[in-house]
XYZ file of C-alpha atoms in Angstrom:
261
model
C 50.639 105.599 190.313
C 52.650 106.716 187.286
C 56.397 106.353 187.475
C 58.686 108.935 185.899
C 62.004 107.638 184.597
C 64.836 110.106 184.102
C 67.591 109.086 181.705
C 70.688 110.795 183.028
C 73.016 108.959 180.674
C 72.758 111.868 178.208
C 73.715 115.374 179.257
C 71.193 118.182 179.121
C 71.695 120.608 176.216
C 74.075 123.375 177.001
C 72.359 126.711 177.494
C 74.569 129.639 176.481
C 75.537 132.069 179.149
C 73.470 135.239 179.357
C 76.159 137.300 177.662
C 75.888 135.101 174.520
C 72.119 134.634 174.641
C 70.926 138.211 174.298
C 68.448 139.342 171.669
C 70.120 140.513 168.491
C 69.749 144.163 167.601
C 68.226 145.193 164.275
C 71.511 146.804 163.232
C 73.389 143.564 163.912
C 70.798 141.603 161.934
C 71.234 143.969 158.980
C 75.002 143.464 159.100
C 74.592 139.698 159.099
C 72.108 139.921 156.245
C 74.536 142.043 154.230
C 77.195 139.414 154.889
C 74.995 136.696 153.399
C 72.481 135.720 156.081
C 69.635 133.853 154.404
C 66.178 134.968 155.521
C 64.144 133.105 152.899
C 63.427 129.416 152.546
C 64.614 127.365 149.575
C 61.019 127.179 148.366
C 60.716 130.966 148.432
C 63.988 131.270 146.518
C 62.726 128.852 143.894
C 59.461 130.765 143.528
C 61.360 134.038 143.117
C 63.642 132.525 140.482
C 60.696 131.147 138.535
C 58.928 134.505 138.689
C 62.063 136.209 137.390
C 62.167 133.739 134.498
C 58.497 134.388 133.721
C 59.056 138.150 133.877
C 62.009 137.868 131.494
C 59.892 135.824 129.085
C 57.048 138.343 129.352
C 59.457 141.199 128.642
C 60.759 139.406 125.558
C 57.196 138.795 124.371
C 56.276 142.457 124.902
C 59.288 143.610 122.889
C 58.294 141.301 120.037
C 54.697 142.527 120.122
C 55.831 146.158 120.202
C 57.941 145.614 117.086
C 55.058 143.789 115.400
C 52.624 146.604 116.154
C 54.851 149.339 114.734
C 55.833 147.250 111.715
C 52.115 147.022 110.930
C 51.187 150.520 112.056
C 49.954 151.550 108.611
C 47.617 148.536 108.522
C 46.297 149.260 112.013
C 45.662 152.937 111.290
C 43.875 152.115 108.030
C 41.452 149.954 110.007
C 41.170 152.340 112.958
C 37.382 152.705 112.858
C 36.828 148.978 112.432
C 39.132 148.176 115.355
C 37.375 150.607 117.693
C 33.956 149.276 116.648
C 34.942 145.618 117.145
C 35.226 144.727 120.865
C 37.528 141.740 120.340
C 39.954 144.069 118.534
C 39.353 147.176 120.636
C 40.121 145.398 123.915
C 43.476 143.928 122.881
C 46.141 144.725 125.496
C 48.899 147.042 124.228
C 50.557 148.183 127.460
C 53.933 147.730 125.748
C 53.153 150.063 122.826
C 53.840 153.461 124.367
C 56.389 154.419 127.002
C 56.705 157.592 129.002
C 57.496 159.203 132.297
C 59.208 162.129 133.887
C 60.923 163.664 136.844
C 58.961 163.559 140.114
C 56.132 161.477 138.595
C 58.098 158.399 137.592
C 57.311 156.111 134.676
C 53.936 156.158 132.985
C 51.771 153.254 134.134
C 50.023 151.349 131.358
C 49.296 148.279 133.477
C 47.744 147.954 136.945
C 47.861 144.836 139.102
C 45.103 144.065 141.603
C 44.656 141.405 144.264
C 40.997 140.477 144.640
C 40.424 137.775 147.266
C 43.800 136.238 146.469
C 43.199 136.352 142.715
C 45.697 138.472 140.786
C 44.147 140.587 138.035
C 46.063 142.790 135.589
C 44.382 145.557 133.580
C 46.326 146.912 130.615
C 46.065 149.801 128.188
C 43.669 148.878 125.373
C 44.290 149.189 121.641
C 41.187 151.322 121.093
C 42.413 153.714 123.784
C 45.815 154.024 122.131
C 44.169 154.791 118.791
C 42.065 157.498 120.434
C 45.191 158.983 122.031
C 46.894 159.092 118.638
C 43.963 161.127 117.316
C 45.023 163.974 119.605
C 47.223 166.621 117.961
C 49.674 166.346 120.865
C 50.524 162.842 119.647
C 50.776 163.628 115.924
C 53.857 164.738 113.984
C 54.073 165.620 110.308
C 56.734 163.582 108.525
C 58.846 164.806 105.591
C 57.507 161.934 103.495
C 54.008 163.368 103.771
C 52.749 160.877 106.325
C 51.614 161.553 109.877
C 53.792 160.020 112.561
C 52.522 159.115 116.042
C 54.265 159.428 119.398
C 55.502 156.175 120.904
C 57.689 157.408 123.773
C 58.246 160.591 125.749
C 59.997 161.992 128.787
C 60.080 165.340 130.541
C 59.269 167.258 133.688
C 55.920 168.390 135.121
C 57.656 171.398 136.704
C 59.244 172.899 133.607
C 56.606 171.418 131.331
C 59.276 170.594 128.769
C 59.567 167.248 127.056
C 61.338 165.133 124.493
C 59.556 162.486 122.475
C 59.995 160.055 119.629
C 57.437 159.344 116.942
C 57.271 156.771 114.174
C 55.814 157.304 110.719
C 53.490 154.550 109.456
C 54.304 155.459 105.862
C 58.118 155.503 105.725
C 58.775 153.836 109.135
C 61.263 156.558 110.101
C 61.669 157.721 113.691
C 61.200 161.433 114.388
C 62.467 163.305 117.453
C 60.113 165.893 118.920
C 61.003 168.599 121.467
C 59.329 171.266 123.580
C 55.777 170.002 123.591
C 53.812 170.044 126.826
C 54.801 167.177 129.108
C 51.390 167.364 130.757
C 49.769 166.995 127.359
C 51.407 163.603 127.001
C 51.291 162.306 130.553
C 47.931 163.721 131.599
C 45.959 162.474 128.608
C 47.364 158.961 128.848
C 46.698 158.811 132.593
C 43.065 159.823 132.101
C 42.552 157.412 129.210
C 44.085 154.495 131.096
C 41.964 155.234 134.169
C 38.939 154.902 131.898
C 40.194 151.512 130.723
C 40.322 150.367 134.345
C 36.817 151.700 134.920
C 35.559 149.958 131.780
C 36.917 146.579 132.874
C 35.566 146.961 136.421
C 32.111 147.941 135.175
C 32.149 145.077 132.681
C 32.807 142.530 135.433
C 30.196 144.107 137.723
C 27.578 144.036 134.965
C 28.255 140.388 134.193
C 27.958 139.478 137.875
C 24.643 141.345 138.099
C 23.417 139.346 135.102
C 24.612 136.102 136.696
C 22.673 136.922 139.875
C 19.539 137.685 137.878
C 19.728 134.442 135.893
C 20.335 132.386 139.026
C 17.471 133.991 140.960
C 15.169 133.511 137.970
C 15.802 129.780 137.898
C 15.333 129.495 141.653
C 12.038 131.410 141.404
C 10.906 129.023 138.676
C 11.497 126.117 141.035
C 14.435 124.654 139.177
C 16.843 122.604 141.258
C 19.886 124.735 142.071
C 21.400 122.297 144.557
C 24.574 121.784 142.561
C 24.784 125.215 140.952
C 25.198 128.626 142.527
C 25.616 132.131 141.132
C 29.223 131.524 140.123
C 28.047 128.991 137.550
C 26.144 131.731 135.722
C 29.076 134.129 135.394
C 30.355 134.421 131.822
C 33.060 136.450 130.126
C 33.143 138.280 126.810
C 33.585 135.160 124.725
C 36.297 134.715 122.119
C 39.681 136.204 122.997
C 41.778 137.948 120.354
C 45.448 138.919 120.461
C 47.467 141.334 118.339
C 48.853 138.592 116.100
C 45.393 137.244 115.271
C 43.980 140.689 114.541
C 46.822 141.608 112.186
C 46.444 138.325 110.335
C 42.687 138.798 109.968
C 43.056 142.369 108.712
C 45.683 141.324 106.175
C 43.468 138.493 104.945
C 40.554 140.894 104.615
C 42.608 143.309 102.514
C 43.905 140.435 100.383
C 40.390 139.175 99.720
C 39.196 142.653 98.764
C 42.153 143.134 96.420
C 41.470 139.759 94.776
C 37.920 140.605 93.762
């Protein structure tokens, strides 16, 4: 028979009286939180701090890229057709290049974040899309120097339809202020164009997965051993990645080589 030994040399923990052991109300919890109650672990705090640091670095990078793009706007517009026809140029992310928004609709979204099976995916406004937007008369402004400026930021209201915008001239680099154009003409066109970018990326991934399935099933049908390889092994991307800095350098080199002939 088992023997139970009770050590009564140590007192039992003190259980608070009922008046001090009641469940805390939500209002009381909010007051304690406002007074400094910590509801997150140290690890969560560290993760949040690191994310803030990454976001600050990303913001700094976007500001640098935005300045680089507009400093080379004349070069980019000269090669417009080539950029649109070259996928590695056309699909460069330029979500930082144009800013906008208005009352009741909030800021213009040029980047969308998705969570697919725990994998975070961001889809950004593409360079080819921005160039197509700048082809629209709504986004063009005649400059006193004789050049054609393009809109790079706008604000306004969908109710009144009024707006204010700023444009930059690729020829003289001056900034031009534009008033009283249709707010919907700015916001609506960019929304539609960006939605098409999202659709393009989604269809691109779907098409590549369909191809991966076909290649895998073909090898299985041919009797090839697929023990250590499944469909995921056959999924491929678009190949070589290109950023704004690389494209600008390549275009400058191309112009230099042509001028040297």
